[in-house]
Short mmCIF file of C-alpha atoms in Angstrom, two decimals:
data_model
loop_
_atom_site.label_atom_id
_atom_site.label_comp_id
_atom_site.label_asym_id
_atom_site.label_seq_id
_atom_site.Cartn_x
_atom_site.Cartn_y
_atom_site.Cartn_z
CA MET A 1 0.00 0.00 0.00
CA ARG A 2 1.18 3.51 -0.78
CA SER A 3 2.45 5.68 2.06
CA ALA A 4 0.02 7.99 3.88
CA LYS A 5 2.05 10.97 2.68
CA ASP A 6 1.72 9.92 -0.97
CA ILE A 7 -2.03 9.45 -0.59
CA GLU A 8 -2.53 12.81 1.14
CA ARG A 9 -0.49 14.57 -1.56
CA ALA A 10 -2.61 12.96 -4.30
CA MET A 11 -5.81 13.91 -2.49
CA THR A 12 -4.72 17.50 -2.01
CA ALA A 13 -3.90 17.81 -5.69
CA HIS A 14 -6.74 15.83 -7.26
CA ALA A 15 -9.59 15.33 -4.77
CA ASP A 16 -11.72 18.03 -6.45
CA ALA A 17 -11.21 16.61 -9.95
CA VAL A 18 -12.10 13.09 -8.76
CA TRP A 19 -15.11 14.41 -6.84
CA ARG A 20 -16.40 16.28 -9.91
CA ALA A 21 -15.96 13.21 -12.12
CA CYS A 22 -17.93 11.16 -9.59
CA ALA A 23 -20.60 13.86 -9.32
CA LEU A 24 -20.93 13.85 -13.11
CA HIS A 25 -21.74 10.14 -13.21
CA CYS A 26 -23.24 9.05 -9.92
CA ALA A 27 -26.91 8.96 -9.20
CA SER A 28 -26.83 10.10 -5.57
CA GLN A 29 -24.63 11.98 -3.12
CA ALA A 30 -23.96 8.71 -1.26
CA ASP A 31 -22.80 7.09 -4.49
CA VAL A 32 -20.51 10.03 -5.21
CA GLN A 33 -18.91 9.58 -1.78
CA ASP A 34 -18.59 5.81 -2.26
CA ALA A 35 -17.03 6.18 -5.73
CA PHE A 36 -14.68 8.90 -4.45
CA GLN A 37 -13.57 6.72 -1.54
CA GLU A 38 -13.15 3.60 -3.71
CA THR A 39 -11.04 5.55 -6.19
CA PHE A 40 -8.55 6.64 -3.56
CA ILE A 41 -8.55 3.19 -1.93
CA LYS A 42 -7.57 1.77 -5.32
CA TYR A 43 -4.89 4.43 -5.62
CA ALA A 44 -3.58 3.47 -2.19
CA GLN A 45 -3.53 -0.19 -3.09
CA ALA A 46 -1.96 0.31 -6.54
CA ASP A 47 1.51 0.66 -5.07
CA GLY A 48 3.01 -1.07 -8.10
CA THR A 49 1.74 1.62 -10.48
CA MET A 50 4.32 4.30 -11.28
CA PHE A 51 3.41 7.74 -12.63
CA ALA A 52 5.55 9.83 -14.95
CA ASP A 53 4.22 13.10 -13.47
CA ASP A 54 1.29 14.58 -11.62
CA GLU A 55 -0.82 14.89 -14.79
CA HIS A 56 -0.36 11.18 -15.40
CA ARG A 57 -1.50 10.53 -11.82
CA LYS A 58 -4.56 12.74 -12.33
CA ALA A 59 -5.50 10.96 -15.58
CA TRP A 60 -5.17 7.60 -13.83
CA LEU A 61 -7.38 8.76 -10.93
CA LEU A 62 -10.03 10.12 -13.31
CA ARG A 63 -10.09 6.90 -15.32
CA VAL A 64 -10.46 4.82 -12.16
CA ALA A 65 -13.18 7.16 -10.82
CA ILE A 66 -15.18 7.04 -14.09
CA ASN A 67 -14.92 3.24 -14.26
CA GLN A 68 -15.90 2.96 -10.62
CA CYS A 69 -19.03 5.07 -11.21
CA LYS A 70 -19.97 3.00 -14.26
CA ASP A 71 -19.53 -0.23 -12.28
CA MET A 72 -21.76 1.12 -9.55
CA LEU A 73 -24.42 2.20 -12.05
CA ARG A 74 -24.34 -1.22 -13.70
CA ALA A 75 -24.65 -2.93 -10.32
CA ARG A 76 -27.56 -0.67 -9.44
CA SER A 77 -29.32 -1.33 -12.74
CA ARG A 78 -29.13 -5.07 -11.99
CA SER A 79 -30.53 -4.60 -8.46
CA ASP A 80 -34.19 -3.97 -7.57
CA VAL A 81 -33.76 -0.22 -7.08
CA SER A 82 -35.32 1.76 -9.92
CA LEU A 83 -32.85 3.96 -11.77
CA ASP A 84 -35.44 6.71 -12.02
CA GLU A 85 -35.75 6.85 -8.23
CA THR A 86 -32.04 7.25 -7.77
CA VAL A 87 -31.68 9.82 -10.53
CA ALA A 88 -34.32 11.87 -8.80
CA THR A 89 -32.11 12.21 -5.73
CA VAL A 90 -29.20 13.82 -7.62
CA GLU A 91 -28.29 17.33 -6.57
CA LEU A 92 -25.18 19.18 -7.57
CA VAL A 93 -24.57 21.64 -4.78
CA SER A 94 -21.33 23.49 -4.16
CA SER A 95 -20.18 24.04 -0.60
CA ASP A 96 -19.95 27.82 -1.12
CA GLY A 97 -23.59 27.99 -2.26
CA VAL A 98 -22.83 29.31 -5.78
CA VAL A 99 -24.25 26.16 -7.39
CA GLN A 100 -27.65 25.63 -5.86
CA PRO A 101 -30.93 24.27 -7.25
CA GLY A 102 -32.58 27.03 -9.26
CA SER A 103 -29.31 28.80 -10.08
CA VAL A 104 -28.15 29.16 -13.69
CA LEU A 105 -24.97 27.22 -13.01
CA PHE A 106 -26.98 24.39 -11.44
CA GLU A 107 -29.16 24.17 -14.56
CA VAL A 108 -26.13 24.22 -16.85
CA ALA A 109 -24.38 21.47 -14.85
CA GLU A 110 -27.58 19.41 -14.86
CA ALA A 111 -27.82 19.86 -18.62
CA LEU A 112 -24.39 18.24 -19.00
CA ARG A 113 -25.35 15.46 -16.59
CA SER A 114 -28.51 14.76 -18.58
CA LEU A 115 -26.54 13.85 -21.72
CA ASP A 116 -25.97 10.23 -22.70
CA ASP A 117 -22.56 8.77 -22.01
CA PRO A 118 -20.81 9.11 -24.40
CA PRO A 119 -20.69 12.02 -25.19
CA ARG A 120 -21.04 13.15 -21.53
CA THR A 121 -17.63 12.03 -20.21
CA PRO A 122 -15.52 13.15 -23.20
CA LEU A 123 -17.30 16.52 -23.25
CA TYR A 124 -16.79 16.97 -19.51
CA LEU A 125 -13.09 16.10 -19.73
CA SER A 126 -12.73 18.54 -22.61
CA LEU A 127 -14.69 21.46 -21.14
CA CYS A 128 -13.99 21.16 -17.44
CA GLU A 129 -10.64 19.42 -17.15
CA GLY A 130 -9.11 20.96 -20.28
CA TYR A 131 -8.03 17.66 -21.81
CA THR A 132 -7.27 17.37 -25.52
CA ALA A 133 -8.94 14.69 -27.65
CA PRO A 134 -5.84 12.42 -27.68
CA GLU A 135 -5.61 12.70 -23.87
CA ILE A 136 -9.33 11.91 -23.51
CA ALA A 137 -8.88 8.96 -25.87
CA GLU A 138 -6.38 7.49 -23.39
CA VAL A 139 -8.62 8.10 -20.38
CA VAL A 140 -11.74 6.56 -21.95
CA ALA A 141 -9.82 3.96 -24.02
CA ALA A 142 -11.33 4.95 -27.36
CA PRO A 143 -9.95 6.00 -30.78
CA VAL A 144 -9.07 9.71 -31.08
CA ASN A 145 -11.38 10.28 -34.04
CA THR A 146 -14.27 8.81 -32.09
CA VAL A 147 -13.49 11.18 -29.24
CA TYR A 148 -13.55 14.15 -31.63
CA SER A 149 -16.99 13.16 -32.89
CA TRP A 150 -18.25 12.54 -29.33
CA ILE A 151 -17.14 16.02 -28.29
CA ALA A 152 -18.78 17.61 -31.34
CA ARG A 153 -21.99 15.65 -30.77
CA GLY A 154 -21.92 16.50 -27.04
CA LYS A 155 -21.60 20.21 -27.71
CA GLN A 156 -24.50 20.03 -30.14
CA GLN A 157 -26.68 18.14 -27.66
CA LEU A 158 -25.74 20.52 -24.84
CA ARG A 159 -26.82 23.50 -26.96
CA GLU A 160 -30.12 21.77 -27.70
CA VAL A 161 -30.76 21.00 -24.01
CA LEU A 162 -29.91 24.55 -22.88
CA SER A 163 -32.01 26.18 -25.60
CA MET B 1 -15.63 28.02 -26.07
CA SER B 2 -19.24 29.22 -26.15
CA PHE B 3 -20.92 30.99 -23.26
CA SER B 4 -22.87 27.90 -22.21
CA GLU B 5 -19.72 25.80 -22.33
CA GLN B 6 -17.97 28.36 -20.13
CA GLN B 7 -20.89 28.16 -17.73
CA VAL B 8 -20.60 24.38 -17.58
CA ARG B 9 -16.94 24.73 -16.75
CA GLN B 10 -17.68 27.39 -14.17
CA ALA B 11 -20.41 25.28 -12.54
CA PHE B 12 -18.16 22.27 -12.14
CA GLU B 13 -15.24 24.40 -10.92
CA GLN B 14 -17.45 25.40 -8.01
CA LEU B 15 -17.73 21.79 -6.92
CA HIS B 16 -15.14 20.78 -4.37
CA ALA B 17 -14.62 17.53 -2.53
CA PRO B 18 -16.10 18.03 0.94
CA ARG B 19 -13.54 17.94 3.76
CA ALA B 20 -15.65 15.27 5.47
CA ALA B 21 -15.42 12.98 2.41
CA ILE B 22 -11.63 13.44 2.23
CA ASP B 23 -11.22 12.73 5.95
CA ALA B 24 -13.51 9.70 5.77
CA THR B 25 -11.52 8.36 2.82
CA LEU B 26 -8.17 8.88 4.55
CA GLN B 27 -9.55 7.24 7.66
CA ARG B 28 -10.84 4.26 5.64
CA ILE B 29 -7.50 3.84 3.87
CA GLU B 30 -5.64 3.83 7.18
CA GLN B 31 -8.12 1.29 8.51
CA LEU B 32 -7.44 -0.94 5.51
CA ARG B 33 -3.71 -0.47 5.95
CA THR B 34 -3.97 -1.66 9.55
CA GLN B 35 -6.10 -4.64 8.52
CA GLU B 36 -3.73 -5.50 5.72
CA GLU B 37 -0.68 -5.36 7.98
CA ALA B 38 -2.45 -7.48 10.58
CA SER B 39 -3.62 -10.07 8.03
CA ARG B 40 -0.24 -10.13 6.30
CA SER B 41 1.30 -11.55 9.46
CA VAL B 42 -1.35 -14.33 9.47
CA GLU B 43 -2.38 -14.80 5.82
CA PRO B 44 -0.06 -13.20 3.25
CA ALA B 45 -2.44 -13.64 0.33
CA SER B 46 -5.55 -11.95 1.75
CA SER B 47 -5.21 -8.68 -0.16
CA LYS B 48 -4.96 -10.62 -3.38
CA ASP B 49 -8.09 -12.58 -2.47
CA PHE B 50 -9.90 -9.24 -2.04
CA ARG B 51 -9.00 -8.26 -5.56
CA VAL B 52 -10.00 -11.64 -6.94
CA ILE B 53 -13.44 -11.38 -5.34
CA ARG B 54 -13.93 -7.87 -6.67
CA SER B 55 -13.09 -8.89 -10.22
CA CYS B 56 -15.42 -11.90 -10.14
CA GLY B 57 -18.17 -10.33 -12.27
CA ARG B 58 -15.84 -9.31 -15.06
CA THR B 59 -14.03 -12.67 -14.95
CA TRP B 60 -17.37 -14.45 -15.33
CA ARG B 61 -18.27 -12.42 -18.43
CA VAL B 62 -14.82 -12.85 -19.97
CA GLY B 63 -15.06 -16.58 -19.23
CA LEU B 64 -18.46 -16.83 -20.86
CA ALA B 65 -17.28 -14.96 -23.96
CA ALA B 66 -14.18 -17.18 -24.16
CA ALA B 67 -16.36 -20.28 -23.81
CA CYS B 68 -18.64 -19.08 -26.64
CA VAL B 69 -15.65 -18.38 -28.90
CA ALA B 70 -14.15 -21.78 -28.04
CA LEU B 71 -17.48 -23.50 -28.77
CA ALA B 72 -17.76 -21.75 -32.14
CA LEU B 73 -14.19 -22.74 -33.00
CA VAL B 74 -14.86 -26.35 -32.02
CA GLY B 75 -17.97 -26.28 -34.25
CA VAL B 76 -16.09 -24.86 -37.24
CA LEU B 77 -13.22 -27.27 -36.65
CA GLY B 78 -15.65 -30.18 -36.34
CA VAL B 79 -17.39 -29.36 -39.63
CA GLY B 80 -14.01 -28.82 -41.32
CA CYS B 81 -12.69 -32.14 -40.00
CA LYS B 82 -15.83 -33.96 -41.13
CA LEU B 83 -15.57 -32.45 -44.64
CA TYR B 84 -11.89 -33.34 -44.85
CA PHE B 85 -11.82 -36.79 -43.28
CA GLU B 86 -15.08 -38.13 -44.76
CA PRO B 87 -14.45 -40.23 -47.89
CA THR B 88 -16.90 -39.37 -50.67
CA ALA B 89 -15.56 -42.02 -53.06
CA TYR B 90 -13.97 -45.43 -52.63
CA VAL B 91 -11.51 -46.55 -55.30
CA GLY B 92 -10.88 -50.28 -55.41
CA ILE B 93 -7.78 -51.50 -57.27
CA ASP B 94 -7.71 -55.23 -57.99
CA VAL B 95 -4.88 -57.12 -59.66
CA ASN B 96 -3.67 -59.24 -56.97
CA PRO B 97 -3.00 -57.35 -54.66
CA SER B 98 -6.36 -55.77 -53.89
CA ILE B 99 -6.46 -52.39 -52.16
CA GLU B 100 -9.06 -49.72 -51.59
CA LEU B 101 -8.52 -45.97 -51.25
CA GLY B 102 -11.08 -43.69 -49.55
CA VAL B 103 -10.98 -40.32 -51.35
CA ASN B 104 -12.53 -37.15 -49.86
CA ARG B 105 -14.40 -34.39 -51.73
CA PHE B 106 -11.06 -32.62 -52.34
CA ASP B 107 -9.61 -35.74 -54.05
CA ILE B 108 -7.30 -36.43 -51.12
CA VAL B 109 -6.78 -40.03 -50.04
CA VAL B 110 -8.06 -40.13 -46.45
CA GLU B 111 -8.44 -43.90 -46.04
CA VAL B 112 -6.32 -46.81 -47.26
CA ARG B 113 -7.17 -50.46 -46.86
CA GLY B 114 -5.51 -53.68 -47.96
CA ILE B 115 -8.31 -56.05 -48.97
CA ASN B 116 -5.98 -59.03 -48.85
CA GLU B 117 -2.53 -59.75 -47.44
CA ASP B 118 -0.78 -58.78 -50.67
CA GLY B 119 -2.70 -55.52 -50.64
CA GLU B 120 -1.57 -54.79 -47.09
CA ALA B 121 2.02 -55.51 -48.10
CA VAL B 122 1.75 -52.97 -50.95
CA LEU B 123 0.31 -50.31 -48.64
CA GLN B 124 3.13 -50.82 -46.16
CA GLN B 125 5.60 -49.91 -48.89
CA ALA B 126 3.65 -47.02 -50.42
CA PRO B 127 2.55 -44.23 -48.04
CA LEU B 128 -0.60 -43.12 -49.89
CA LEU B 129 -2.51 -41.53 -46.99
CA TYR B 130 -3.21 -37.75 -47.19
CA ARG B 131 -1.86 -37.46 -50.73
CA SER B 132 -3.82 -36.29 -53.71
CA PHE B 133 -5.41 -39.15 -55.68
CA ASP B 134 -3.12 -38.45 -58.65
CA GLU B 135 -0.03 -38.46 -56.46
CA ALA B 136 -1.19 -41.63 -54.66
CA LEU B 137 -1.58 -43.48 -57.99
CA GLU B 138 1.85 -42.29 -59.07
CA LEU B 139 3.42 -43.54 -55.81
CA LEU B 140 1.54 -46.82 -56.12
CA GLY B 141 2.84 -47.29 -59.67
CA LYS B 142 6.39 -46.74 -58.46
CA SER B 143 6.12 -49.10 -55.50
CA GLU B 144 8.13 -52.28 -56.10
CA ALA B 145 5.57 -54.58 -54.48
CA PHE B 146 2.80 -53.26 -56.75
CA ARG B 147 5.00 -53.04 -59.84
CA ALA B 148 5.96 -56.73 -59.49
CA SER B 149 2.31 -57.77 -59.75
CA VAL B 150 1.43 -55.73 -62.84
CA GLU B 151 3.60 -57.46 -65.42
CA SER B 152 2.38 -57.33 -69.02
CA ALA B 153 0.09 -60.34 -68.72
CA ALA B 154 -1.72 -59.08 -65.62
CA VAL B 155 -5.22 -57.61 -65.52
CA MET B 156 -5.90 -54.57 -63.33
CA GLU B 157 -9.45 -53.42 -62.64
CA ILE B 158 -10.28 -50.17 -60.90
CA THR B 159 -13.79 -49.63 -59.52
CA ILE B 160 -15.14 -46.34 -58.21
CA SER B 161 -17.98 -46.35 -55.67
CA SER B 162 -19.40 -42.89 -55.07
CA ASP B 163 -22.71 -41.02 -55.01
CA ASN B 164 -20.99 -38.03 -56.59
CA GLU B 165 -21.30 -38.46 -60.36
CA ALA B 166 -18.79 -35.71 -61.21
CA GLN B 167 -16.20 -37.09 -58.83
CA THR B 168 -16.75 -40.62 -60.19
CA GLN B 169 -16.14 -39.30 -63.73
CA HIS B 170 -12.85 -37.57 -63.05
CA LEU B 171 -11.52 -40.30 -60.72
CA CYS B 172 -12.29 -42.76 -63.52
CA ILE B 173 -10.36 -40.62 -66.02
CA GLN B 174 -7.39 -40.60 -63.65
CA GLY B 175 -7.80 -44.36 -63.13
CA ASP B 176 -7.80 -45.03 -66.91
CA ARG B 177 -4.70 -42.89 -67.31
CA PHE B 178 -3.01 -44.91 -64.54
CA ILE B 179 -3.89 -48.20 -66.26
CA GLU B 180 -2.49 -46.88 -69.56
CA GLU B 181 0.81 -46.09 -67.86
CA MET B 182 1.06 -49.62 -66.47
CA PRO B 183 2.32 -52.54 -68.62
CA CYS B 184 -0.83 -54.61 -67.92
CA HIS B 185 -4.39 -54.55 -69.33
CA GLY B 186 -7.37 -53.25 -67.43
CA THR B 187 -10.46 -51.11 -67.14
CA CYS B 188 -11.92 -48.54 -64.80
CA SER B 189 -15.62 -48.82 -63.96
CA HIS B 190 -18.28 -47.77 -61.48
CA ALA B 191 -19.73 -50.05 -58.79
CA SER B 192 -22.56 -49.52 -56.36
CA ASP B 193 -22.13 -49.29 -52.61
CA GLU B 194 -24.04 -52.59 -52.19
CA ASP B 195 -21.57 -54.39 -54.48
CA ARG B 196 -18.71 -52.92 -52.50
CA HIS B 197 -20.08 -54.07 -49.14
CA GLU B 198 -20.91 -57.51 -50.53
CA ALA B 199 -17.39 -57.86 -51.99
CA HIS B 200 -15.82 -56.84 -48.68
CA SER B 201 -17.96 -59.36 -46.81
CA HIS B 202 -16.28 -62.07 -48.95
CA GLY B 203 -12.83 -60.57 -48.36
CA MET B 204 -12.45 -59.37 -51.95
CA GLY B 205 -12.18 -56.15 -53.85
CA VAL B 206 -15.22 -55.16 -55.94
CA ALA B 207 -13.73 -56.07 -59.35
CA ARG B 208 -12.46 -59.41 -58.13
CA TYR B 209 -15.83 -60.20 -56.53
CA GLN B 210 -17.72 -59.32 -59.69
CA ALA B 211 -15.36 -61.48 -61.79
CA ALA B 212 -15.74 -64.29 -59.23
CA ARG B 213 -19.52 -64.12 -59.57
CA GLU B 214 -19.22 -64.32 -63.34
CA LEU B 215 -16.98 -67.36 -63.04
CA LEU B 216 -19.24 -69.07 -60.48
CA ALA B 217 -22.16 -68.64 -62.84
CA LEU B 218 -20.15 -70.53 -65.47
CA ASP B 219 -18.57 -73.14 -63.23
CA SER B 220 -20.71 -74.32 -60.34
CA SER B 221 -17.95 -76.63 -59.09
CA LEU B 222 -15.98 -73.64 -57.81
CA THR B 223 -16.61 -71.79 -54.53
CA MET B 224 -16.19 -68.13 -53.66
CA GLU B 225 -13.15 -69.06 -51.53
CA ASP B 226 -11.55 -70.70 -54.60
CA CYS B 227 -12.13 -67.52 -56.58
CA ALA B 228 -10.69 -65.35 -53.79
CA ALA B 229 -7.38 -67.17 -54.21
CA LEU B 230 -7.18 -66.36 -57.96
CA SER B 231 -5.65 -63.25 -59.47
CA MET B 232 -7.67 -61.04 -61.83
CA ARG B 233 -5.71 -62.53 -64.74
CA GLU B 234 -6.66 -66.05 -63.69
CA LEU B 235 -10.31 -65.14 -63.14
CA ARG B 236 -10.57 -63.44 -66.53
CA ASP B 237 -8.75 -66.28 -68.31
CA ARG B 238 -11.13 -68.87 -66.90
CA ILE B 239 -14.18 -66.78 -67.73
CA ALA B 240 -12.89 -66.30 -71.26
CA ALA B 241 -12.20 -70.02 -71.62
CA TYR B 242 -15.74 -70.95 -70.54
CA GLU B 243 -17.22 -68.32 -72.84
CA MET B 244 -15.19 -69.74 -75.73
CA THR B 245 -16.48 -73.21 -74.89
CA GLU B 246 -20.07 -71.98 -74.90
CA THR B 247 -19.56 -70.23 -78.23
CA ALA B 248 -17.97 -73.32 -79.74
CA ASP B 249 -20.85 -75.49 -78.46
CA GLU B 250 -23.39 -73.16 -80.06
CA GLU B 251 -21.53 -73.09 -83.40
CA SER B 252 -20.89 -76.89 -83.70
CA PRO B 253 -22.89 -78.77 -81.13
CA ALA B 254 -21.91 -82.24 -82.42
CA GLY B 255 -18.25 -82.01 -83.35
CA SER B 256 -16.18 -79.62 -81.35
CA SER B 257 -17.40 -79.72 -77.75
CA GLU B 258 -14.36 -81.68 -76.71
CA GLU B 259 -12.11 -78.99 -78.10
CA GLY B 260 -14.01 -76.37 -76.09
CA GLU B 261 -13.78 -78.40 -72.89
CA ALA B 262 -10.10 -78.85 -73.50
CA ALA B 263 -9.75 -75.06 -73.84
CA ALA B 264 -11.60 -74.56 -70.58
CA ASP B 265 -9.50 -77.17 -68.83
CA GLN B 266 -6.39 -75.55 -70.20
CA ALA B 267 -7.49 -72.17 -68.89
CA ALA B 268 -8.35 -73.67 -65.50
CA GLY B 269 -5.00 -75.40 -65.24
CA ASN B 270 -2.75 -72.78 -66.83
CA HIS B 271 -3.48 -69.46 -65.18
CA HIS B 272 -0.88 -67.27 -66.81
CA GLY B 273 -0.70 -68.62 -70.31
CA GLN B 274 -3.39 -66.75 -72.22
CA GLY B 275 -3.56 -63.14 -73.36
CA LEU B 276 -7.28 -62.68 -72.82
CA GLY B 277 -7.26 -59.54 -70.72
CA GLY B 278 -9.64 -57.69 -72.97
CA GLY B 279 -12.49 -60.21 -72.72
CA HIS B 280 -14.25 -58.96 -69.57
CA GLY B 281 -16.51 -56.19 -68.36
CA ARG B 282 -19.69 -58.08 -67.48
CA GLY B 283 -21.51 -58.22 -64.17
CA GLY B 284 -23.73 -55.15 -64.34
CA ARG B 285 -21.00 -52.52 -64.07
CA GLU B 286 -21.22 -49.22 -65.89
CA ARG B 287 -18.18 -48.19 -67.86
CA HIS B 288 -17.13 -44.58 -67.24
CA GLY B 289 -14.66 -42.27 -68.86
CA GLY B 290 -11.90 -42.98 -71.39
#
């Protein structure tokens, strides 16, 4: 297992990015917390994985977080709990109160969350994390050209939702 | 970046991981570290077990997919093997020796069988299995054991048993060509599956069995076992001798029957003396090809 210092450093640098990725995918606040925790537990346990730099570490954490959320959603869809019920509990709320239900930013964030995935994840990584298409292709394990078309389609769909 | 895209970015930038979630995660990791260190002293492999259990669902799906692919491959392989190893024509070659070649739909020899001991001896010398029919005949022609039996006075008969008319035709053409290259006389003809099974039940090749039946019809004193011990040359000579006798009897019933009987006796006693290889072809067979 990685050292406590290593884990704390990674959390300080990337906790927000991992939290946002989980919030983008998960159906409830509890799921976001679970996915967040599982991601960093995996990081702690992956002591054999070496990172070239901090960006590489961030990309790894985001990929693990996204996969974790998808696994949880799949598990939930197989269980008795209705997906509609869980989706209804989603609320993106920032701790400083800027993003609150009813605010413009809340509606915009919800619009992105309402998109299918893909293009939701590639579009999020492009708009919010500033990744290029080749970098996104590595995170989501897809061809670069496909990522380009996902981003274009996502932007189009986002415009339609917001209009 | 459009205004709405900027707003999306701005909205997500406002989201921060709550301190409570970070602390809970750090606490949980430390808890796991303690558990891991404790279990490592008792059971070194426990952390690996944890990972194995977690990956169970994916392993199951990968296993299922692999099983499906394996099943499909086995199916394709099975059909391929059946097509390749299933003989669609049987080619009997009777001189003495008597052998039979099972030929698949691709004209590859996939079965070889010595009908009698001499036939088995020939097959031991000539490795005909899994060769093209053409190549197998060529090898057979070059084999010393076979070559010794096809001297100029011998009679070689090739019979093709197959439901495939086209394959019968071209195997017959190849068979005729093979006979032409040999110093002996002979023919290539078609025989039914029933004839083939009946011949095998008497321990003979199809051509030899059909000749034996012809001879038995002419000489009731002989048995099938007697005929099995005769070469094709001997069978054909005796048949020809009896046919000559019959013809002579018809032409001069009073005077020359003794001469005819003498000819028959001569044929029966002198198996290699007469050049009568061309006088055969009866017994309900259909002549194919050249």
